[in-house]
Short mmCIF file of C-alpha atoms in Angstrom, two decimals:
data_model
loop_
_atom_site.label_atom_id
_atom_site.label_comp_id
_atom_site.label_asym_id
_atom_site.label_seq_id
_atom_site.Cartn_x
_atom_site.Cartn_y
_atom_site.Cartn_z
CA MET A 1 3.59 38.40 83.42
CA THR A 2 3.60 39.61 79.84
CA ASP A 3 5.30 37.29 77.41
CA THR A 4 7.35 39.60 75.20
CA THR A 5 8.70 36.83 72.99
CA THR A 6 6.99 35.61 69.88
CA ALA A 7 6.10 32.17 68.71
CA HIS A 8 7.18 33.13 65.19
CA HIS A 9 10.77 32.34 66.12
CA ALA A 10 12.23 28.88 66.62
CA PHE A 11 13.68 29.61 70.07
CA ASP A 12 10.26 30.67 71.39
CA ALA A 13 8.21 28.01 69.61
CA ASP A 14 10.61 25.26 70.69
CA THR A 15 10.63 26.32 74.36
CA ALA A 16 6.86 26.78 74.69
CA VAL A 17 5.37 25.37 77.89
CA GLU A 18 1.71 24.83 78.76
CA ARG A 19 0.50 25.01 82.35
CA ILE A 20 -1.44 21.83 83.03
CA GLY A 21 -1.85 22.07 86.80
CA GLU A 22 -0.44 23.52 90.01
CA GLY A 23 3.31 23.71 89.34
CA ARG A 24 3.04 21.40 86.32
CA TYR A 25 3.88 22.27 82.73
CA ALA A 26 3.76 20.21 79.55
CA THR A 27 6.40 20.75 76.89
CA VAL A 28 8.02 19.02 73.93
CA VAL A 29 11.78 18.50 73.61
CA SER A 30 12.46 19.59 70.03
CA ALA A 31 14.84 17.81 67.65
CA GLY A 32 15.93 21.24 66.40
CA TRP A 33 18.58 22.00 69.03
CA ASP A 34 20.84 18.94 68.97
CA ALA A 35 24.46 19.60 69.88
CA LEU A 36 27.80 18.34 68.62
CA GLY A 37 27.95 14.76 69.89
CA GLY A 38 24.21 14.22 69.59
CA GLY A 39 21.15 14.89 71.69
CA PRO A 40 19.57 18.15 72.80
CA ASN A 41 21.97 20.95 73.76
CA GLY A 42 22.17 21.57 77.51
CA GLY A 43 21.39 25.25 77.07
CA TYR A 44 18.21 24.35 75.20
CA THR A 45 17.22 21.96 77.99
CA LEU A 46 17.85 24.77 80.46
CA ALA A 47 15.72 27.10 78.33
CA LEU A 48 12.73 24.77 78.74
CA CYS A 49 13.07 24.84 82.53
CA GLN A 50 13.67 28.59 82.51
CA ARG A 51 10.50 29.17 80.50
CA ALA A 52 8.39 27.36 83.12
CA LEU A 53 10.13 29.25 85.93
CA ALA A 54 9.48 32.56 84.13
CA ASP A 55 5.79 31.72 84.17
CA ALA A 56 5.76 30.69 87.83
CA LEU A 57 7.84 33.55 89.30
CA PRO A 58 6.59 37.15 89.58
CA HIS A 59 9.68 39.03 88.31
CA PRO A 60 10.50 39.36 84.59
CA ASP A 61 14.26 38.77 84.35
CA PRO A 62 16.41 35.75 85.20
CA LEU A 63 19.33 36.90 87.38
CA VAL A 64 20.97 33.55 88.24
CA VAL A 65 20.07 30.34 86.42
CA SER A 66 21.68 26.99 87.21
CA GLY A 67 21.15 23.72 85.39
CA TRP A 68 22.15 20.14 86.18
CA PHE A 69 22.16 17.76 83.22
CA LEU A 70 21.33 14.34 84.61
CA ARG A 71 20.41 12.16 81.63
CA PRO A 72 20.31 12.70 77.87
CA PRO A 73 16.80 14.01 77.12
CA ALA A 74 14.79 12.28 74.39
CA HIS A 75 13.05 14.20 71.62
CA GLY A 76 9.35 14.37 72.41
CA PRO A 77 6.94 15.11 75.24
CA ALA A 78 8.14 16.02 78.72
CA GLU A 79 6.75 17.50 81.89
CA ILE A 80 8.27 20.25 84.01
CA ALA A 81 7.55 20.31 87.76
CA VAL A 82 8.06 23.75 89.27
CA GLU A 83 8.01 24.94 92.87
CA VAL A 84 8.64 28.38 94.33
CA ALA A 85 11.25 28.51 97.10
CA ARG A 86 10.77 32.17 97.97
CA SER A 87 8.92 35.01 96.31
CA GLY A 88 10.12 38.36 97.63
CA ARG A 89 9.64 41.96 96.59
CA ARG A 90 13.02 42.16 94.84
CA LEU A 91 14.06 38.54 94.19
CA ALA A 92 12.14 35.31 93.63
CA THR A 93 13.66 31.84 93.49
CA GLY A 94 12.25 28.56 92.27
CA GLY A 95 13.20 25.10 91.11
CA ALA A 96 12.22 23.16 87.98
CA ARG A 97 12.63 19.47 87.20
CA LEU A 98 12.37 18.23 83.61
CA LEU A 99 10.78 14.79 83.65
CA GLN A 100 10.46 12.13 80.95
CA ASP A 101 8.92 8.71 81.59
CA GLY A 102 8.94 9.49 85.32
CA GLU A 103 12.69 10.09 85.40
CA GLU A 104 14.35 13.41 86.13
CA VAL A 105 16.36 14.40 83.07
CA ALA A 106 17.50 17.88 84.12
CA ARG A 107 17.06 20.23 87.04
CA ALA A 108 17.21 24.01 87.20
CA VAL A 109 17.13 26.52 90.01
CA ALA A 110 16.74 30.20 89.17
CA THR A 111 16.43 33.55 90.88
CA PHE A 112 14.46 36.16 88.96
CA THR A 113 14.42 39.94 89.48
CA ASP A 114 13.50 43.13 87.60
CA LEU A 115 16.78 44.23 86.01
CA ALA A 116 15.21 47.55 84.95
CA ALA A 117 14.86 48.37 88.66
CA ALA A 118 18.54 47.64 89.50
CA GLU A 119 19.79 50.86 91.02
CA GLY A 120 23.27 50.19 92.37
CA PRO A 121 26.65 51.28 90.99
CA THR A 122 28.33 49.97 87.85
CA ASP A 123 32.10 49.39 87.69
CA VAL A 124 33.40 47.01 85.02
CA ARG A 125 37.07 45.93 85.06
CA ASN A 126 37.00 44.11 81.75
CA GLU A 127 36.62 44.91 78.06
CA PRO A 128 34.36 43.44 75.39
CA PRO A 129 35.99 41.09 72.88
CA VAL A 130 37.97 42.91 70.19
CA LEU A 131 36.53 41.54 66.96
CA PRO A 132 36.21 42.87 63.40
CA ALA A 133 32.61 43.69 62.49
CA PRO A 134 30.50 40.54 61.92
CA GLU A 135 30.28 41.23 58.18
CA GLU A 136 34.10 41.23 58.02
CA CYS A 137 34.32 37.90 59.86
CA ARG A 138 34.11 34.36 58.55
CA ASN A 139 30.93 32.39 58.93
CA LEU A 140 31.92 29.40 61.03
CA LEU A 141 29.84 27.15 58.77
CA PRO A 142 30.02 28.57 55.22
CA ASP A 143 28.71 25.30 53.78
CA GLY A 144 25.60 25.36 55.96
CA PRO A 145 24.58 23.57 59.14
CA LEU A 146 26.47 20.47 60.28
CA PRO A 147 24.42 17.33 59.54
CA GLY A 148 22.73 16.13 62.72
CA VAL A 149 23.95 19.11 64.74
CA THR A 150 20.62 20.89 64.39
CA ILE A 151 21.55 23.75 66.72
CA THR A 152 23.75 24.97 63.85
CA GLU A 153 20.51 25.60 61.92
CA ARG A 154 19.35 27.86 64.77
CA VAL A 155 22.49 29.75 65.80
CA GLU A 156 25.04 31.55 63.60
CA TYR A 157 28.68 32.10 64.48
CA ARG A 158 31.20 34.56 62.99
CA MET A 159 34.87 34.95 63.77
CA PRO A 160 38.02 36.28 62.09
CA GLU A 161 39.51 32.80 61.53
CA LEU A 162 38.09 29.34 62.05
CA PRO A 163 39.19 27.73 65.33
CA GLY A 164 42.16 25.39 65.02
CA TRP A 165 40.22 22.23 65.87
CA MET A 166 37.89 22.87 62.91
CA ARG A 167 40.91 23.04 60.61
CA GLY A 168 42.34 19.82 62.05
CA ALA A 169 45.06 21.77 63.91
CA PRO A 170 44.04 22.37 67.55
CA SER A 171 45.66 25.62 68.65
CA GLY A 172 46.59 24.38 72.13
CA GLU A 173 44.90 27.50 73.56
CA PRO A 174 41.56 26.80 75.27
CA ARG A 175 40.04 30.22 74.66
CA THR A 176 38.19 31.96 71.87
CA GLU A 177 36.14 35.03 70.92
CA PHE A 178 33.36 35.13 68.34
CA TRP A 179 30.02 36.65 67.33
CA MET A 180 26.76 34.77 67.82
CA ARG A 181 23.08 35.34 66.95
CA PHE A 182 19.91 33.43 66.26
CA ALA A 183 19.85 32.42 62.57
CA ASP A 184 16.19 33.39 62.05
CA GLY A 185 16.67 37.02 63.05
CA ARG A 186 15.19 36.74 66.55
CA GLU A 187 16.83 39.42 68.67
CA PRO A 188 18.45 38.39 71.95
CA ASP A 189 16.53 38.93 75.17
CA VAL A 190 17.08 38.00 78.80
CA LEU A 191 15.59 34.51 78.35
CA ALA A 192 18.01 33.77 75.49
CA LEU A 193 21.21 34.66 77.36
CA ALA A 194 21.72 31.77 79.80
CA PRO A 195 20.89 29.16 77.11
CA LEU A 196 23.21 30.86 74.59
CA THR A 197 26.16 30.59 77.01
CA ASP A 198 25.99 26.87 76.21
CA ALA A 199 25.50 27.26 72.46
CA GLY A 200 29.17 27.47 71.49
CA TRP A 201 31.60 24.59 71.14
CA PRO A 202 33.75 23.44 74.09
CA VAL A 203 36.98 25.46 73.90
CA VAL A 204 38.83 22.39 75.20
CA LEU A 205 38.45 21.06 71.64
CA ASP A 206 41.47 23.26 70.91
CA LEU A 207 43.44 21.12 73.39
CA GLY A 208 42.87 18.21 71.02
CA VAL A 209 40.25 16.44 73.11
CA ARG A 210 37.31 14.78 71.41
CA ALA A 211 34.37 16.19 73.36
CA SER A 212 33.13 17.36 76.73
CA ILE A 213 29.86 16.85 78.54
CA THR A 214 28.32 19.47 80.81
CA VAL A 215 27.64 18.41 84.39
CA GLU A 216 26.39 21.78 85.64
CA LEU A 217 26.11 25.33 84.32
CA THR A 218 25.35 28.54 86.20
CA ALA A 219 24.68 31.78 84.32
CA HIS A 220 24.36 35.30 85.70
CA VAL A 221 22.25 37.68 83.61
CA ARG A 222 23.22 41.31 84.16
CA ALA A 223 21.23 43.39 81.70
CA ARG A 224 18.59 43.26 78.98
CA PRO A 225 20.63 43.01 75.77
CA ALA A 226 20.51 45.56 72.94
CA PRO A 227 19.44 44.17 69.54
CA GLY A 228 22.14 42.81 67.27
CA TRP A 229 25.04 40.39 67.32
CA LEU A 230 26.38 39.13 70.66
CA ALA A 231 30.14 39.16 71.25
CA CYS A 232 31.31 36.08 73.15
CA ARG A 233 34.50 35.24 75.03
CA VAL A 234 35.08 31.68 76.21
CA THR A 235 37.95 30.47 78.40
CA THR A 236 39.04 27.31 80.19
CA ARG A 237 41.95 27.67 82.61
CA HIS A 238 41.84 24.58 84.79
CA VAL A 239 41.63 21.03 83.47
CA SER A 240 42.20 18.52 86.27
CA GLY A 241 41.56 14.80 86.23
CA GLY A 242 39.36 15.30 83.16
CA PHE A 243 37.15 17.91 84.82
CA HIS A 244 37.26 21.50 83.61
CA GLU A 245 35.43 24.76 84.00
CA GLU A 246 34.34 26.81 81.01
CA ASP A 247 33.79 30.53 81.53
CA PHE A 248 31.56 32.27 79.00
CA GLU A 249 30.95 36.01 78.66
CA ILE A 250 28.31 37.59 76.42
CA TRP A 251 28.59 41.30 75.52
CA ASP A 252 25.77 43.01 73.62
CA SER A 253 26.08 45.24 70.55
CA ALA A 254 26.24 48.28 72.85
CA GLY A 255 29.43 46.89 74.45
CA ARG A 256 27.87 45.89 77.78
CA LEU A 257 28.47 42.61 79.58
CA VAL A 258 24.96 41.15 79.61
CA ALA A 259 25.67 37.62 80.88
CA GLN A 260 28.45 35.39 82.12
CA SER A 261 28.39 31.71 82.90
CA ARG A 262 30.63 29.01 84.28
CA GLN A 263 30.09 25.36 83.62
CA LEU A 264 31.73 22.22 85.01
CA GLY A 265 32.50 19.82 82.20
CA LEU A 266 33.91 16.34 81.92
CA LEU A 267 36.24 15.50 79.04
CA VAL A 268 35.31 12.58 76.85
CA ALA A 269 38.45 10.63 75.97
CA MET B 1 30.04 6.20 103.42
CA THR B 2 32.86 6.60 105.92
CA ASP B 3 32.88 9.90 107.76
CA THR B 4 36.53 10.90 107.83
CA THR B 5 35.92 14.11 109.74
CA THR B 6 35.91 14.34 113.48
CA ALA B 7 33.47 15.88 115.92
CA HIS B 8 36.43 17.26 117.92
CA HIS B 9 36.60 20.21 115.57
CA ALA B 10 34.15 23.10 115.44
CA PHE B 11 33.44 22.80 111.69
CA ASP B 12 32.40 19.16 112.09
CA ALA B 13 30.51 19.57 115.37
CA ASP B 14 28.65 22.62 114.07
CA THR B 15 27.61 20.96 110.81
CA ALA B 16 26.48 17.67 112.35
CA VAL B 17 23.19 16.33 110.96
CA GLU B 18 21.02 13.52 112.31
CA ARG B 19 18.89 11.41 110.00
CA ILE B 20 15.35 11.44 111.40
CA GLY B 21 13.45 9.88 108.51
CA GLU B 22 13.42 9.21 104.77
CA GLY B 23 15.27 12.23 103.33
CA ARG B 24 14.91 14.18 106.57
CA TYR B 25 17.74 15.43 108.76
CA ALA B 26 17.74 17.42 112.00
CA THR B 27 20.47 19.99 112.60
CA VAL B 28 21.20 23.08 114.68
CA VAL B 29 22.30 26.38 113.14
CA SER B 30 25.24 27.38 115.34
CA ALA B 31 25.91 30.93 116.55
CA GLY B 32 29.62 30.25 115.98
CA TRP B 33 29.79 31.14 112.26
CA ASP B 34 28.24 34.59 112.06
CA ALA B 35 29.56 36.79 109.27
CA LEU B 36 30.40 40.46 108.91
CA GLY B 37 27.02 42.17 108.88
CA GLY B 38 25.41 39.64 111.22
CA GLY B 39 23.77 36.24 110.91
CA PRO B 40 25.19 32.90 109.87
CA ASN B 41 27.73 32.94 107.03
CA GLY B 42 26.35 31.65 103.73
CA GLY B 43 29.18 29.14 103.38
CA TYR B 44 28.31 27.70 106.80
CA THR B 45 24.65 27.43 105.79
CA LEU B 46 25.80 25.65 102.64
CA ALA B 47 27.96 23.32 104.76
CA LEU B 48 24.87 22.15 106.67
CA CYS B 49 23.09 21.25 103.42
CA GLN B 50 26.25 19.66 102.01
CA ARG B 51 26.61 17.45 105.09
CA ALA B 52 23.09 16.04 104.62
CA LEU B 53 23.75 15.52 100.90
CA ALA B 54 27.02 13.74 101.69
CA ASP B 55 25.04 11.30 103.82
CA ALA B 56 22.34 10.77 101.18
CA LEU B 57 24.54 10.37 98.10
CA PRO B 58 26.78 7.33 97.44
CA HIS B 59 29.97 9.09 96.31
CA PRO B 60 32.45 10.64 98.78
CA ASP B 61 33.44 13.97 97.21
CA PRO B 62 31.40 17.05 96.33
CA LEU B 63 32.21 18.06 92.72
CA VAL B 64 29.74 20.92 92.16
CA VAL B 65 27.86 22.53 95.04
CA SER B 66 25.41 25.40 94.58
CA GLY B 67 23.61 27.31 97.29
CA TRP B 68 20.76 29.85 97.21
CA PHE B 69 20.42 32.04 100.29
CA LEU B 70 16.75 32.86 100.61
CA ARG B 71 16.26 34.24 104.13
CA PRO B 72 18.59 34.98 107.05
CA PRO B 73 18.76 31.72 109.05
CA ALA B 74 18.09 31.92 112.81
CA HIS B 75 20.42 30.33 115.33
CA GLY B 76 18.83 27.12 116.60
CA PRO B 77 17.11 23.99 115.32
CA ALA B 78 16.46 23.39 111.65
CA GLU B 79 15.46 20.55 109.38
CA ILE B 80 17.05 19.59 106.07
CA ALA B 81 14.91 17.89 103.42
CA VAL B 82 17.00 15.93 100.92
CA GLU B 83 16.05 14.19 97.68
CA VAL B 84 18.19 12.34 95.18
CA ALA B 85 17.79 13.47 91.58
CA ARG B 86 20.04 10.84 90.04
CA SER B 87 22.45 8.33 91.48
CA GLY B 88 24.82 7.02 88.81
CA ARG B 89 28.00 5.00 88.81
CA ARG B 90 30.24 8.02 88.43
CA LEU B 91 28.12 11.03 89.47
CA ALA B 92 25.22 11.46 91.88
CA THR B 93 23.11 14.61 92.24
CA GLY B 94 20.68 15.67 94.93
CA GLY B 95 18.93 18.66 96.39
CA ALA B 96 18.67 19.89 99.98
CA ARG B 97 16.35 22.47 101.49
CA LEU B 98 17.15 24.01 104.88
CA LEU B 99 13.86 24.66 106.70
CA GLN B 100 13.08 26.67 109.83
CA ASP B 101 9.53 27.14 111.11
CA GLY B 102 8.22 25.64 107.88
CA GLU B 103 9.96 28.22 105.70
CA GLU B 104 12.77 27.48 103.26
CA VAL B 105 15.85 29.40 104.40
CA ALA B 106 18.41 28.06 101.93
CA ARG B 107 18.60 25.56 99.12
CA ALA B 108 21.51 23.55 97.80
CA VAL B 109 21.99 21.27 94.82
CA ALA B 110 25.15 19.19 94.60
CA THR B 111 26.78 16.60 92.39
CA PHE B 112 29.11 14.18 94.17
CA THR B 113 31.77 11.94 92.65
CA ASP B 114 34.90 10.03 93.69
CA LEU B 115 37.74 12.45 92.94
CA ALA B 116 40.31 9.71 93.61
CA ALA B 117 38.91 7.88 90.57
CA ALA B 118 39.22 10.90 88.23
CA GLU B 119 41.39 9.67 85.39
CA GLY B 120 41.41 12.36 82.74
CA PRO B 121 44.17 14.77 81.75
CA THR B 122 45.36 17.75 83.81
CA ASP B 123 46.33 21.06 82.15
CA VAL B 124 46.30 24.17 84.34
CA ARG B 125 46.73 27.61 82.71
CA ASN B 126 46.98 29.54 85.96
CA GLU B 127 49.40 29.91 88.89
CA PRO B 128 48.83 29.75 92.64
CA PRO B 129 48.85 33.07 94.53
CA VAL B 130 52.37 34.40 95.11
CA LEU B 131 52.46 34.99 98.86
CA PRO B 132 55.21 35.07 101.49
CA ALA B 133 55.06 32.09 103.85
CA PRO B 134 52.13 32.35 106.32
CA GLU B 135 54.54 32.90 109.22
CA GLU B 136 55.97 35.92 107.39
CA CYS B 137 52.50 37.39 106.79
CA ARG B 138 50.33 39.55 109.01
CA ASN B 139 47.46 38.03 110.92
CA LEU B 140 44.41 39.85 109.60
CA LEU B 141 43.08 40.13 113.16
CA PRO B 142 46.08 40.53 115.50
CA ASP B 143 43.81 41.75 118.30
CA GLY B 144 41.64 38.63 118.14
CA PRO B 145 38.23 37.89 116.64
CA LEU B 146 35.89 40.73 115.67
CA PRO B 147 33.10 41.06 118.25
CA GLY B 148 29.91 39.47 116.93
CA VAL B 149 31.65 38.18 113.79
CA THR B 150 32.04 34.72 115.27
CA ILE B 151 33.39 33.17 112.05
CA THR B 152 36.61 35.05 112.85
CA GLU B 153 36.95 32.76 115.91
CA ARG B 154 36.82 29.77 113.55
CA VAL B 155 38.89 30.87 110.54
CA GLU B 156 42.32 32.52 110.46
CA TYR B 157 43.59 34.80 107.70
CA ARG B 158 47.17 35.84 106.89
CA MET B 159 48.37 38.27 104.24
CA PRO B 160 51.40 40.49 103.56
CA GLU B 161 49.49 43.73 104.29
CA LEU B 162 46.02 44.37 105.62
CA PRO B 163 43.47 45.14 102.89
CA GLY B 164 42.85 48.85 102.32
CA TRP B 165 39.25 48.83 103.57
CA MET B 166 40.47 47.53 106.96
CA ARG B 167 42.85 50.47 107.21
CA GLY B 168 40.10 52.94 106.25
CA ALA B 169 41.61 53.43 102.79
CA PRO B 170 39.85 51.23 100.22
CA SER B 171 42.38 50.37 97.52
CA GLY B 172 39.97 50.75 94.61
CA GLU B 173 41.06 47.29 93.42
CA PRO B 174 38.45 44.56 93.96
CA ARG B 175 40.90 41.67 94.23
CA THR B 176 43.05 40.09 96.90
CA GLU B 177 45.21 37.09 97.81
CA PHE B 178 45.62 35.63 101.29
CA TRP B 179 46.15 32.49 103.36
CA MET B 180 43.28 30.84 105.23
CA ARG B 181 42.87 27.91 107.64
CA PHE B 182 40.62 26.68 110.40
CA ALA B 183 41.70 28.29 113.69
CA ASP B 184 41.43 25.07 115.70
CA GLY B 185 43.92 23.14 113.60
CA ARG B 186 41.37 21.12 111.63
CA GLU B 187 42.94 20.27 108.29
CA PRO B 188 41.03 21.15 105.12
CA ASP B 189 39.11 18.39 103.35
CA VAL B 190 36.70 18.25 100.43
CA LEU B 191 33.69 19.15 102.60
CA ALA B 192 35.44 22.28 103.86
CA LEU B 193 36.31 23.74 100.46
CA ALA B 194 32.97 24.99 99.08
CA PRO B 195 32.03 26.60 102.44
CA LEU B 196 35.47 28.23 102.76
CA THR B 197 35.06 29.94 99.38
CA ASP B 198 32.50 32.10 101.21
CA ALA B 199 34.57 32.61 104.37
CA GLY B 200 36.54 35.65 103.21
CA TRP B 201 35.33 39.23 103.07
CA PRO B 202 33.67 40.67 99.92
CA VAL B 203 36.49 42.13 97.83
CA VAL B 204 34.08 44.88 96.73
CA LEU B 205 34.74 46.37 100.19
CA ASP B 206 37.90 47.73 98.56
CA LEU B 207 35.66 49.71 96.20
CA GLY B 208 34.41 51.58 99.25
CA VAL B 209 31.02 49.88 99.45
CA ARG B 210 29.57 49.01 102.84
CA ALA B 211 28.61 45.36 102.38
CA SER B 212 27.37 42.73 99.94
CA ILE B 213 24.86 39.93 100.34
CA THR B 214 25.20 36.62 98.53
CA VAL B 215 22.28 35.61 96.32
CA GLU B 216 23.82 32.41 94.97
CA LEU B 217 27.18 30.63 95.11
CA THR B 218 28.45 27.72 93.03
CA ALA B 219 31.69 25.96 93.93
CA HIS B 220 33.62 23.36 91.93
CA VAL B 221 35.80 21.02 93.99
CA ARG B 222 38.71 19.63 91.98
CA ALA B 223 40.89 17.65 94.36
CA ARG B 224 41.27 16.48 97.95
CA PRO B 225 43.44 19.17 99.55
CA ALA B 226 46.83 18.52 101.14
CA PRO B 227 47.12 19.45 104.83
CA GLY B 228 48.20 22.99 105.68
CA TRP B 229 47.29 26.56 104.84
CA LEU B 230 45.07 27.31 101.84
CA ALA B 231 46.12 30.05 99.42
CA CYS B 232 43.15 32.09 98.21
CA ARG B 233 42.65 34.48 95.30
CA VAL B 234 39.47 36.54 95.11
CA THR B 235 38.41 38.79 92.23
CA THR B 236 35.41 40.84 91.18
CA ARG B 237 35.48 42.20 87.62
CA HIS B 238 31.91 43.17 86.83
CA VAL B 239 29.74 45.35 89.05
CA SER B 240 26.53 46.34 87.25
CA GLY B 241 23.44 47.91 88.74
CA GLY B 242 24.64 46.84 92.18
CA PHE B 243 25.02 43.17 91.22
CA HIS B 244 28.50 41.65 91.05
CA GLU B 245 30.19 38.30 90.73
CA GLU B 246 32.95 37.22 93.09
CA ASP B 247 35.39 34.58 91.84
CA PHE B 248 37.26 32.65 94.52
CA GLU B 249 40.14 30.22 93.97
CA ILE B 250 41.58 27.94 96.67
CA TRP B 251 45.04 26.39 96.16
CA ASP B 252 46.35 23.83 98.62
CA SER B 253 49.79 23.74 100.27
CA ALA B 254 51.03 21.51 97.44
CA GLY B 255 50.24 24.28 94.92
CA ARG B 256 47.21 22.64 93.35
CA LEU B 257 43.92 24.36 92.54
CA VAL B 258 41.54 22.42 94.78
CA ALA B 259 38.39 24.54 94.43
CA GLN B 260 36.99 27.56 92.67
CA SER B 261 33.68 29.31 93.19
CA ARG B 262 31.66 32.13 91.71
CA GLN B 263 28.95 33.92 93.60
CA LEU B 264 26.38 36.52 92.57
CA GLY B 265 26.23 39.27 95.16
CA LEU B 266 24.15 42.38 95.68
CA LEU B 267 25.82 45.52 97.04
CA VAL B 268 24.32 47.04 100.16
CA ALA B 269 24.36 50.84 99.82
#
């Protein structure tokens, strides 16, 4: 497999994996992707597992990627154990376990394919987010990254108005649309999409809740994204007993849905 | 763990597992749950894995259940290999691999919890399907089960009008709402919900396509269902290159969302 990414960019450098044996990879959990609330972002953790799976599976593009977030990962060395469940002509599926100090911290299962070879029909009953151009939008963080929330040094967000919860006035509507991109100019690719579906803020913050933790996230990757800003739409419709789903769509600069994810989250009171 | 189901019913008898060693279960893939297109229904395959996970994990209710369908299972004996990723006070996660002749046929990962102990807020921005009472609806199969599609002996469907594709006139709208229940009177419970989200027909049939195969399905279980018919809503919004998602909601007879799933399917030309 040809690695089309480049170590010049933070996302690639911070998700590098080194094969150290049959189905074993060494990696380092970076301190550069910490989320609101502290600790590495779930999407970043998933990106580490996905990188090892991309090396182990024969097809170039993730199609379905699921992650379970079992324990808060620590910054520092980790090992990823990978096994291949099935490697077929069109689809290949494998599992990855992120291990620290002998404990499983996160688990991923992914099916890879070659999206360039997808030949079936296309019929989309949805529209991309309607947003002013990124340069006409507000930077979500005009004063720079949030202290301690290091992912805000890596990812930029633009939207017409700041979300209510950021202004101290939660809107009561658990949905939002915004632009997103890597801050260092790295263009999006298929490996970036599933992780980026977890790089926003929980839209339940606009219900006035304090935080949410991700139990599980599954992303579907539909197409290789065009360069440029990514338009995102995030929605929660069902909060029950403190559990909620969060649906995340990513549309590329050419107006195509390139990924969608759903996660199961647990509200933090 | 107390098994509240009963072997009198087909769903329970046909998903029975026997512990034969540390993390090893014996089971039999029944011929009674074959789907449109032939071979065991993916939801039934998932139910086998879920049953072994329910035995291995300490909490009673599946919260998130994902399944990957790797090869068509054969009717007959199979083994399920289960391992526990993390067993915590509130959540426990494990993996299951369904094996036949030494090959992995399907894989599941699930997080279990105790839904009766869920204490957080509830805020639902969605409504149950608006359907006439089941007794005022049409039986989808008034002439009895479809030959060879044995799942139609196990599950009953009611809706106001038959879907277009069944009348030879696909509606062009990939969405539907209907009632569903087990045909033998077994009431729904938490173990039935994730499998039943795969027990309908692919709504893309109303786009005029011939069939769809499931690559992956993730279900979220939100509550223990009340007895009675289940109201279902199924939607596909994005078909691209032959891949499509299918979103499935199940509402119980008390009008509560009790489960939702999303699957990634591949159209069969």
